[in-house]
Amino acid sequence: MSTFERSIDLLETVGDRANPILVKETRQSLKSRQFVVTFMLLLAASWFIFTMGVMLGGDAIEFGAIGNEFFWFFYVILAFAVLVLVPFSAYRSLLAEKDQTTYDLLSITTLSPRQIVWGKLLSALVQVLIFYSAIAPFIAFTSLLQGFDFVMVGFMLVITLLLAMLSSMIAIASSAMTKQRQYQALTSMFMLGLLIVQTMFLLSIVGSFVNTFSLVDAEAWWTLAFGMVIAASYFLLFQQVATAHLTFESDDRTSGIRMVFSGQFLLLWGGIYAMTWLAPLTFSLGEDVIIPATILSFIHWGAVGMFAVTDDPYLSRRVRRNLPDNRLRRLLFAPFLQGGHRGYVYVLVHLAILTAISVATVPFLGSLSKWSLDVPIAMTCYLVIYLGIACALARWCLGLSSDIRAGHIRVLTLILLAIGCMLPYAPLLWNPLYVQSYNISMLLNPFATFYHLSDSGSYASVIIPVLGIGAVLALAVNLRAMKQGIAEIVFAEVKPRAVVAENVPEGALIGE
Amino acid sequence: MSEIAVTVDEQPQPPSNGRGEPTLEIRNLHRFFGKLKAVNNVSFRAYAGQVMGFIGPNGAGKTTTMRILATLDTPTAGDAFICGHSVIDDPDRVRRVLGFMPDSFGRYPNMDVVEYLDFFARAYGFRGAARRDAVERVLVFTELRKLAEKPISALSKGMSQRLCLGRTLIHDPEVLVLDEPAAGLDPRARVEVRELIALLASEMKKTVLISSHILTELGEICDSAAIIEAGEILAHGTIEEIQSQRKRRRVLAPVEGVVNEGGAETDEDEPHTTILAARVLSGVEQLERWLLEQPFVSEVNMGPQQVSFTFAGDAAAQCDLLKRIVENKFELLEFTGKTQSLEDAFMAITEGITQ
Ligand SMILES: Nc1ncnc2c1ncn2[C@@H]1O[C@H](COP(=O)(O)OP(=O)(O)OP(=O)(O)O)[C@@H](O)[C@H]1O
Ligand SMILES: [Mg+2]
């Protein structure tokens, strides 16, 4: 067998094993007019810059250090193609499947939702690589010029590739979430605008980073590594979100996402400690790290919690059947499963961990720091209270009518929060000159309270007990539901298949 | 459809005898959209080698039921089983044995026929030679070999529909659920699709559930049917069973085991009626007046050259009536009786309820 035949054989095997969607989309895009036109435009633009540069550059081409400027022009074109066009076409591609009802056909094949998501992502990667190869000759040309920095160019190209993959994954997740057909034109425009703004933002970041980046600067490397890890965690998160939205209704669509959220949280703190330990010279655990990381964590759990506690508690038989056999494993797994009550437990556990971390970081804070333990404790209490309210509201209201959705509960909770924030300022209505200094009614406003606690904290001895009582009340209101939500998992009777099949109650309604 | 003066009063056969386990079974299926009960307590079964019609007016809930069978939607309550696998609990297993053809084509741009089939073969996990075989088998079966390289956007409606059916067959499923496969086809293409479906059931022993509101078409291809309206099954059983049913709401309560005892459910209290028509050269009005005085005759309608009426007598009485028409010197050209067609049964059973 000749080498040629062997390589054809190899290609066949690879093509055979490859993701079906990747194969299909690659075939399609080679025939697609839109793709060919984009490709041609990219080439034309590059040629244009090339000729203009050569004409205008004159002597500088030979003697000046204009390699980097030249590269920037090509880079901007490339960035537009791979950071705007490729993610946008990934977004459109999944939407078009839903539009053309081909998505239905796809989802009843034996392809898993994850394969579908990865197929779309790999197709985006292929497009990115095609655009890269189109621009490669021009970059090769600029590399002949003086002032061309190989390391920097290679670095930028790699970073851009990774960013393109992250944006494509976000685009795929957004299209997986899009349900409303009638607003598609609008959401598409919005998406395109968003991608353009994001690309300009990324270009400016990459630009400034590259300008200040030095290969021998350890801190820059650490920042980069940390940024990459965070980007990777968001990549994973969006992959889970996309997969969950494409997963069959009776499957477990929640625990994957919840695990990623936990992972992100642990990664943040694990990363901070790891860096303190691994690179003590460049990185020290102090106020400037702990305070932002703590605030970020609270925002994280506030946002995640709002979704987790308003979740639909219905668990399908399929999910029940796939529970682990071991009671302890079930107990550990339960908070990750769908349901607002379990979601509340899930958030509470992580808030407890966060509080423990806050206690542990106290010694690292300078003695002059105003950030005492009071602020994290107050934050925890507020989250417990508001998430508890949302959880209870969801439980009471969602059953009332099918018109009430989880989204309404979240909005309602936020409105309550907003009213609480504004109420202490009510006297301003009749007395515009009323000057507000902190008093106990300001407890309703978490932000003013945080500020007060970190500023003077003279009310701290009242604030903390009151908030504590509020948190206990919020827990009490949800206690029974939480207990039931966990017990439901731990003591779930998983009936053998045949019995389940016959137990379909006549006329009984489940779900809805 | 019309036969001369013959009404055969056959005892319908229970359809399920000797067929083994049902390959498709729907149990107390409900699907509500808010207040709208799109599918309301639907139950029926189908067996290997059977072509079952799923008949109902627009908005009756056919597509909704079929989407649940195809694991594209989940029921509000109840369950359905394909080859014993629950569509709720085991969608993955169901997908391996079920082929679903939706009422829309699902076209991909920039693709030709072979690529389309090849993609779905890959999506069902076929690799290498098995994949090429699957595509080839479908191309041969649907006779699309000649069009293999043609872009699918250039296919005619009939060819598209064949390709669609081909895609449904790519993983050689046991059960086929076809949502209005013949909609929008010309008579010739319709016959072709119908022949393919008949072949699938008779030769390959597939179970086929096929929805339509073109009843004449279903009558020729199906051996059993379920009539659905406003989400509820009004009648089901073999074609003969349904045809012999009169206008009664909820003739068959959709409970376990109905298919087996279906035959016993037909009414015995009401006497059998036939629709008869007499065509005469002239004197239609006299015939009409005369008929109104005869026993067993009701609902007399007069056309330009013909009188049709409902006759409640038995075969001997009918023979006697014909004799007397001739004796009374009516210029009779033709005397026809028509057994109720599936269409008549459908019209009689459904009431045009829309929700
Ligand atoms: N996703 C949905 N949301 C709300 N209502 C729906 C939805 N899908 C179907 N319906 C409603 O359910 C009822 C049954 O619809 P279905 O499509 O099953 O009817 P059908 O028998 O297939 O009719 P046709 O012959 O027109 O195809 C209709 O009233 C329809 O409006
Ligand atoms: Mg329909």
PDB file of C-alpha atoms in Angstrom, chain A residues 220-392:
ATOM      1  CA  ALA A 220       1.968  38.644  34.133  1.00  0.00           C
ATOM      2  CA  TRP A 221       2.219  34.908  33.674  1.00  0.00           C
ATOM      3  CA  TRP A 222       0.264  34.296  36.820  1.00  0.00           C
ATOM      4  CA  THR A 223      -2.426  36.722  35.777  1.00  0.00           C
ATOM      5  CA  LEU A 224      -2.574  35.031  32.424  1.00  0.00           C
ATOM      6  CA  ALA A 225      -2.800  31.573  33.948  1.00  0.00           C
ATOM      7  CA  PHE A 226      -5.524  32.687  36.313  1.00  0.00           C
ATOM      8  CA  GLY A 227      -7.432  34.352  33.485  1.00  0.00           C
ATOM      9  CA  MET A 228      -7.195  31.182  31.429  1.00  0.00           C
ATOM     10  CA  VAL A 229      -8.501  29.028  34.250  1.00  0.00           C
ATOM     11  CA  ILE A 230     -11.446  31.357  34.769  1.00  0.00           C
ATOM     12  CA  ALA A 231     -12.142  31.424  31.031  1.00  0.00           C
ATOM     13  CA  ALA A 232     -11.988  27.616  30.989  1.00  0.00           C
ATOM     14  CA  SER A 233     -14.470  27.423  33.849  1.00  0.00           C
ATOM     15  CA  TYR A 234     -16.885  29.656  31.954  1.00  0.00           C
ATOM     16  CA  PHE A 235     -16.360  27.580  28.840  1.00  0.00           C
ATOM     17  CA  LEU A 236     -17.367  24.537  30.856  1.00  0.00           C
ATOM     18  CA  LEU A 237     -20.315  26.372  32.364  1.00  0.00           C
ATOM     19  CA  PHE A 238     -21.696  27.416  28.993  1.00  0.00           C
ATOM     20  CA  GLN A 239     -21.147  23.942  27.645  1.00  0.00           C
ATOM     21  CA  GLN A 240     -23.251  22.595  30.517  1.00  0.00           C
ATOM     22  CA  VAL A 241     -25.921  25.218  29.952  1.00  0.00           C
ATOM     23  CA  ALA A 242     -26.133  24.437  26.240  1.00  0.00           C
ATOM     24  CA  THR A 243     -26.226  20.701  26.910  1.00  0.00           C
ATOM     25  CA  ALA A 244     -28.876  21.087  29.588  1.00  0.00           C
ATOM     26  CA  HIS A 245     -31.134  23.050  27.267  1.00  0.00           C
ATOM     27  CA  LEU A 246     -30.857  20.381  24.607  1.00  0.00           C
ATOM     28  CA  THR A 247     -31.413  17.518  27.033  1.00  0.00           C
ATOM     29  CA  PHE A 248     -34.656  15.590  27.138  1.00  0.00           C
ATOM     30  CA  GLU A 249     -37.060  16.878  29.749  1.00  0.00           C
ATOM     31  CA  SER A 250     -37.106  13.800  31.928  1.00  0.00           C
ATOM     32  CA  ASP A 251     -33.320  13.727  32.196  1.00  0.00           C
ATOM     33  CA  ASP A 252     -31.180  15.351  34.847  1.00  0.00           C
ATOM     34  CA  ARG A 253     -30.535  18.827  33.509  1.00  0.00           C
ATOM     35  CA  THR A 254     -29.538  20.565  36.708  1.00  0.00           C
ATOM     36  CA  SER A 255     -26.753  18.789  38.509  1.00  0.00           C
ATOM     37  CA  GLY A 256     -24.148  19.369  35.779  1.00  0.00           C
ATOM     38  CA  ILE A 257     -24.659  23.114  35.965  1.00  0.00           C
ATOM     39  CA  ARG A 258     -24.691  23.167  39.749  1.00  0.00           C
ATOM     40  CA  MET A 259     -21.457  21.187  39.825  1.00  0.00           C
ATOM     41  CA  VAL A 260     -19.785  23.710  37.547  1.00  0.00           C
ATOM     42  CA  PHE A 261     -20.923  26.566  39.789  1.00  0.00           C
ATOM     43  CA  SER A 262     -19.450  24.794  42.820  1.00  0.00           C
ATOM     44  CA  GLY A 263     -16.305  24.097  40.834  1.00  0.00           C
ATOM     45  CA  GLN A 264     -15.920  27.753  39.866  1.00  0.00           C
ATOM     46  CA  PHE A 265     -16.274  28.816  43.473  1.00  0.00           C
ATOM     47  CA  LEU A 266     -13.765  26.279  44.749  1.00  0.00           C
ATOM     48  CA  LEU A 267     -11.435  27.131  41.880  1.00  0.00           C
ATOM     49  CA  LEU A 268     -11.401  30.796  42.820  1.00  0.00           C
ATOM     50  CA  TRP A 269     -10.386  30.143  46.413  1.00  0.00           C
ATOM     51  CA  GLY A 270      -8.260  27.126  45.619  1.00  0.00           C
ATOM     52  CA  GLY A 271      -6.466  29.227  43.005  1.00  0.00           C
ATOM     53  CA  ILE A 272      -5.872  32.063  45.446  1.00  0.00           C
ATOM     54  CA  TYR A 273      -4.405  29.726  48.050  1.00  0.00           C
ATOM     55  CA  ALA A 274      -2.417  27.811  45.461  1.00  0.00           C
ATOM     56  CA  MET A 275      -0.870  31.026  44.164  1.00  0.00           C
ATOM     57  CA  THR A 276      -0.030  32.221  47.643  1.00  0.00           C
ATOM     58  CA  TRP A 277       1.657  28.933  48.250  1.00  0.00           C
ATOM     59  CA  LEU A 278       3.327  28.408  44.857  1.00  0.00           C
ATOM     60  CA  ALA A 279       4.438  31.950  44.131  1.00  0.00           C
ATOM     61  CA  PRO A 280       4.805  33.667  47.465  1.00  0.00           C
ATOM     62  CA  LEU A 281       7.163  36.256  46.009  1.00  0.00           C
ATOM     63  CA  THR A 282       4.827  37.644  43.403  1.00  0.00           C
ATOM     64  CA  PHE A 283       1.580  37.078  45.135  1.00  0.00           C
ATOM     65  CA  SER A 284       0.621  37.628  48.716  1.00  0.00           C
ATOM     66  CA  LEU A 285      -2.698  37.037  50.346  1.00  0.00           C
ATOM     67  CA  GLY A 286      -3.866  40.428  51.494  1.00  0.00           C
ATOM     68  CA  GLU A 287      -6.752  42.814  51.541  1.00  0.00           C
ATOM     69  CA  ASP A 288      -6.492  43.572  47.835  1.00  0.00           C
ATOM     70  CA  VAL A 289      -7.147  39.911  47.005  1.00  0.00           C
ATOM     71  CA  ILE A 290      -9.425  38.734  49.788  1.00  0.00           C
ATOM     72  CA  ILE A 291     -11.966  41.531  49.652  1.00  0.00           C
ATOM     73  CA  PRO A 292     -12.645  41.407  45.881  1.00  0.00           C
ATOM     74  CA  ALA A 293     -12.682  37.604  45.928  1.00  0.00           C
ATOM     75  CA  THR A 294     -15.153  37.537  48.814  1.00  0.00           C
ATOM     76  CA  ILE A 295     -17.441  40.097  47.181  1.00  0.00           C
ATOM     77  CA  LEU A 296     -17.224  38.191  43.910  1.00  0.00           C
ATOM     78  CA  SER A 297     -18.151  34.962  45.689  1.00  0.00           C
ATOM     79  CA  PHE A 298     -21.194  36.548  47.289  1.00  0.00           C
ATOM     80  CA  ILE A 299     -22.343  37.942  43.950  1.00  0.00           C
ATOM     81  CA  HIS A 300     -21.765  34.505  42.457  1.00  0.00           C
ATOM     82  CA  TRP A 301     -23.930  32.780  45.061  1.00  0.00           C
ATOM     83  CA  GLY A 302     -26.561  35.492  44.946  1.00  0.00           C
ATOM     84  CA  ALA A 303     -26.968  35.077  41.196  1.00  0.00           C
ATOM     85  CA  VAL A 304     -26.708  31.291  41.173  1.00  0.00           C
ATOM     86  CA  GLY A 305     -28.995  31.089  44.179  1.00  0.00           C
ATOM     87  CA  MET A 306     -31.757  33.079  42.522  1.00  0.00           C
ATOM     88  CA  PHE A 307     -31.949  30.423  39.835  1.00  0.00           C
ATOM     89  CA  ALA A 308     -31.375  27.457  42.111  1.00  0.00           C
ATOM     90  CA  VAL A 309     -34.071  28.274  44.682  1.00  0.00           C
ATOM     91  CA  THR A 310     -36.807  28.951  42.129  1.00  0.00           C
ATOM     92  CA  ASP A 311     -36.320  25.642  40.361  1.00  0.00           C
ATOM     93  CA  ASP A 312     -39.199  23.293  39.575  1.00  0.00           C
ATOM     94  CA  PRO A 313     -39.146  20.544  42.237  1.00  0.00           C
ATOM     95  CA  TYR A 314     -40.499  17.800  39.975  1.00  0.00           C
ATOM     96  CA  LEU A 315     -38.167  14.843  39.612  1.00  0.00           C
ATOM     97  CA  SER A 316     -38.832  12.416  36.817  1.00  0.00           C
ATOM     98  CA  ARG A 317     -38.809   8.688  37.350  1.00  0.00           C
ATOM     99  CA  ARG A 318     -35.801   8.552  35.077  1.00  0.00           C
ATOM    100  CA  VAL A 319     -33.772  10.737  37.426  1.00  0.00           C
ATOM    101  CA  ARG A 320     -34.965   8.784  40.458  1.00  0.00           C
ATOM    102  CA  ARG A 321     -34.004   5.529  38.845  1.00  0.00           C
ATOM    103  CA  ASN A 322     -30.476   6.706  38.174  1.00  0.00           C
ATOM    104  CA  LEU A 323     -29.794   7.719  41.777  1.00  0.00           C
ATOM    105  CA  PRO A 324     -26.829   6.070  43.470  1.00  0.00           C
ATOM    106  CA  ASP A 325     -27.666   3.033  45.617  1.00  0.00           C
ATOM    107  CA  ASN A 326     -25.732   4.173  48.620  1.00  0.00           C
ATOM    108  CA  ARG A 327     -27.701   6.437  51.031  1.00  0.00           C
ATOM    109  CA  LEU A 328     -24.661   8.563  51.893  1.00  0.00           C
ATOM    110  CA  ARG A 329     -23.849   9.163  48.242  1.00  0.00           C
ATOM    111  CA  ARG A 330     -27.470  10.129  47.695  1.00  0.00           C
ATOM    112  CA  LEU A 331     -27.289  12.590  50.562  1.00  0.00           C
ATOM    113  CA  LEU A 332     -24.204  14.198  49.057  1.00  0.00           C
ATOM    114  CA  PHE A 333     -25.749  14.244  45.595  1.00  0.00           C
ATOM    115  CA  ALA A 334     -29.190  15.512  46.657  1.00  0.00           C
ATOM    116  CA  PRO A 335     -28.389  19.268  46.787  1.00  0.00           C
ATOM    117  CA  PHE A 336     -27.244  19.109  43.167  1.00  0.00           C
ATOM    118  CA  LEU A 337     -30.567  17.785  41.933  1.00  0.00           C
ATOM    119  CA  GLN A 338     -33.356  19.869  40.470  1.00  0.00           C
ATOM    120  CA  GLY A 339     -35.765  21.627  42.831  1.00  0.00           C
ATOM    121  CA  GLY A 340     -35.949  24.923  44.699  1.00  0.00           C
ATOM    122  CA  HIS A 341     -35.816  23.347  48.166  1.00  0.00           C
ATOM    123  CA  ARG A 342     -32.735  21.333  47.254  1.00  0.00           C
ATOM    124  CA  GLY A 343     -31.370  24.444  45.544  1.00  0.00           C
ATOM    125  CA  TYR A 344     -31.684  26.342  48.811  1.00  0.00           C
ATOM    126  CA  VAL A 345     -29.784  23.611  50.638  1.00  0.00           C
ATOM    127  CA  TYR A 346     -27.187  23.711  47.885  1.00  0.00           C
ATOM    128  CA  VAL A 347     -26.668  27.473  48.282  1.00  0.00           C
ATOM    129  CA  LEU A 348     -26.666  27.273  52.080  1.00  0.00           C
ATOM    130  CA  VAL A 349     -23.908  24.693  52.069  1.00  0.00           C
ATOM    131  CA  HIS A 350     -21.759  26.903  49.880  1.00  0.00           C
ATOM    132  CA  LEU A 351     -22.512  30.015  51.924  1.00  0.00           C
ATOM    133  CA  ALA A 352     -21.370  28.088  54.984  1.00  0.00           C
ATOM    134  CA  ILE A 353     -18.134  27.212  53.190  1.00  0.00           C
ATOM    135  CA  LEU A 354     -17.727  30.838  52.188  1.00  0.00           C
ATOM    136  CA  THR A 355     -18.239  32.004  55.765  1.00  0.00           C
ATOM    137  CA  ALA A 356     -15.651  29.483  56.916  1.00  0.00           C
ATOM    138  CA  ILE A 357     -13.239  30.819  54.306  1.00  0.00           C
ATOM    139  CA  SER A 358     -13.906  34.349  55.524  1.00  0.00           C
ATOM    140  CA  VAL A 359     -13.071  33.328  59.071  1.00  0.00           C
ATOM    141  CA  ALA A 360      -9.933  31.641  57.833  1.00  0.00           C
ATOM    142  CA  THR A 361      -8.781  34.712  55.932  1.00  0.00           C
ATOM    143  CA  VAL A 362      -9.131  37.110  58.858  1.00  0.00           C
ATOM    144  CA  PRO A 363      -5.486  36.652  59.941  1.00  0.00           C
ATOM    145  CA  PHE A 364      -4.295  37.656  56.482  1.00  0.00           C
ATOM    146  CA  LEU A 365      -6.071  40.991  56.587  1.00  0.00           C
ATOM    147  CA  GLY A 366      -3.969  43.900  57.796  1.00  0.00           C
ATOM    148  CA  SER A 367      -4.728  45.059  61.285  1.00  0.00           C
ATOM    149  CA  LEU A 368      -5.816  48.389  59.862  1.00  0.00           C
ATOM    150  CA  SER A 369      -8.416  46.743  57.646  1.00  0.00           C
ATOM    151  CA  LYS A 370     -11.992  47.879  58.139  1.00  0.00           C
ATOM    152  CA  TRP A 371     -13.116  44.651  56.543  1.00  0.00           C
ATOM    153  CA  SER A 372     -13.932  42.738  59.649  1.00  0.00           C
ATOM    154  CA  LEU A 373     -15.791  39.499  59.888  1.00  0.00           C
ATOM    155  CA  ASP A 374     -19.002  41.520  60.193  1.00  0.00           C
ATOM    156  CA  VAL A 375     -19.307  42.274  56.488  1.00  0.00           C
ATOM    157  CA  PRO A 376     -19.132  38.679  55.252  1.00  0.00           C
ATOM    158  CA  ILE A 377     -21.532  37.588  57.989  1.00  0.00           C
ATOM    159  CA  ALA A 378     -23.987  40.330  57.084  1.00  0.00           C
ATOM    160  CA  MET A 379     -23.711  39.366  53.405  1.00  0.00           C
ATOM    161  CA  THR A 380     -24.393  35.742  54.235  1.00  0.00           C
ATOM    162  CA  CYS A 381     -27.450  36.702  56.291  1.00  0.00           C
ATOM    163  CA  TYR A 382     -28.872  38.891  53.562  1.00  0.00           C
ATOM    164  CA  LEU A 383     -28.435  36.130  50.986  1.00  0.00           C
ATOM    165  CA  VAL A 384     -30.031  33.570  53.292  1.00  0.00           C
ATOM    166  CA  ILE A 385     -32.992  35.903  53.876  1.00  0.00           C
ATOM    167  CA  TYR A 386     -33.643  36.954  50.294  1.00  0.00           C
ATOM    168  CA  LEU A 387     -33.033  33.529  48.793  1.00  0.00           C
ATOM    169  CA  GLY A 388     -35.267  32.069  51.489  1.00  0.00           C
ATOM    170  CA  ILE A 389     -38.013  34.492  50.482  1.00  0.00           C
ATOM    171  CA  ALA A 390     -37.574  33.577  46.816  1.00  0.00           C
ATOM    172  CA  CYS A 391     -37.611  29.867  47.646  1.00  0.00           C
ATOM    173  CA  ALA A 392     -40.809  30.150  49.692  1.00  0.00           C
TER     174      ALA A 392
END
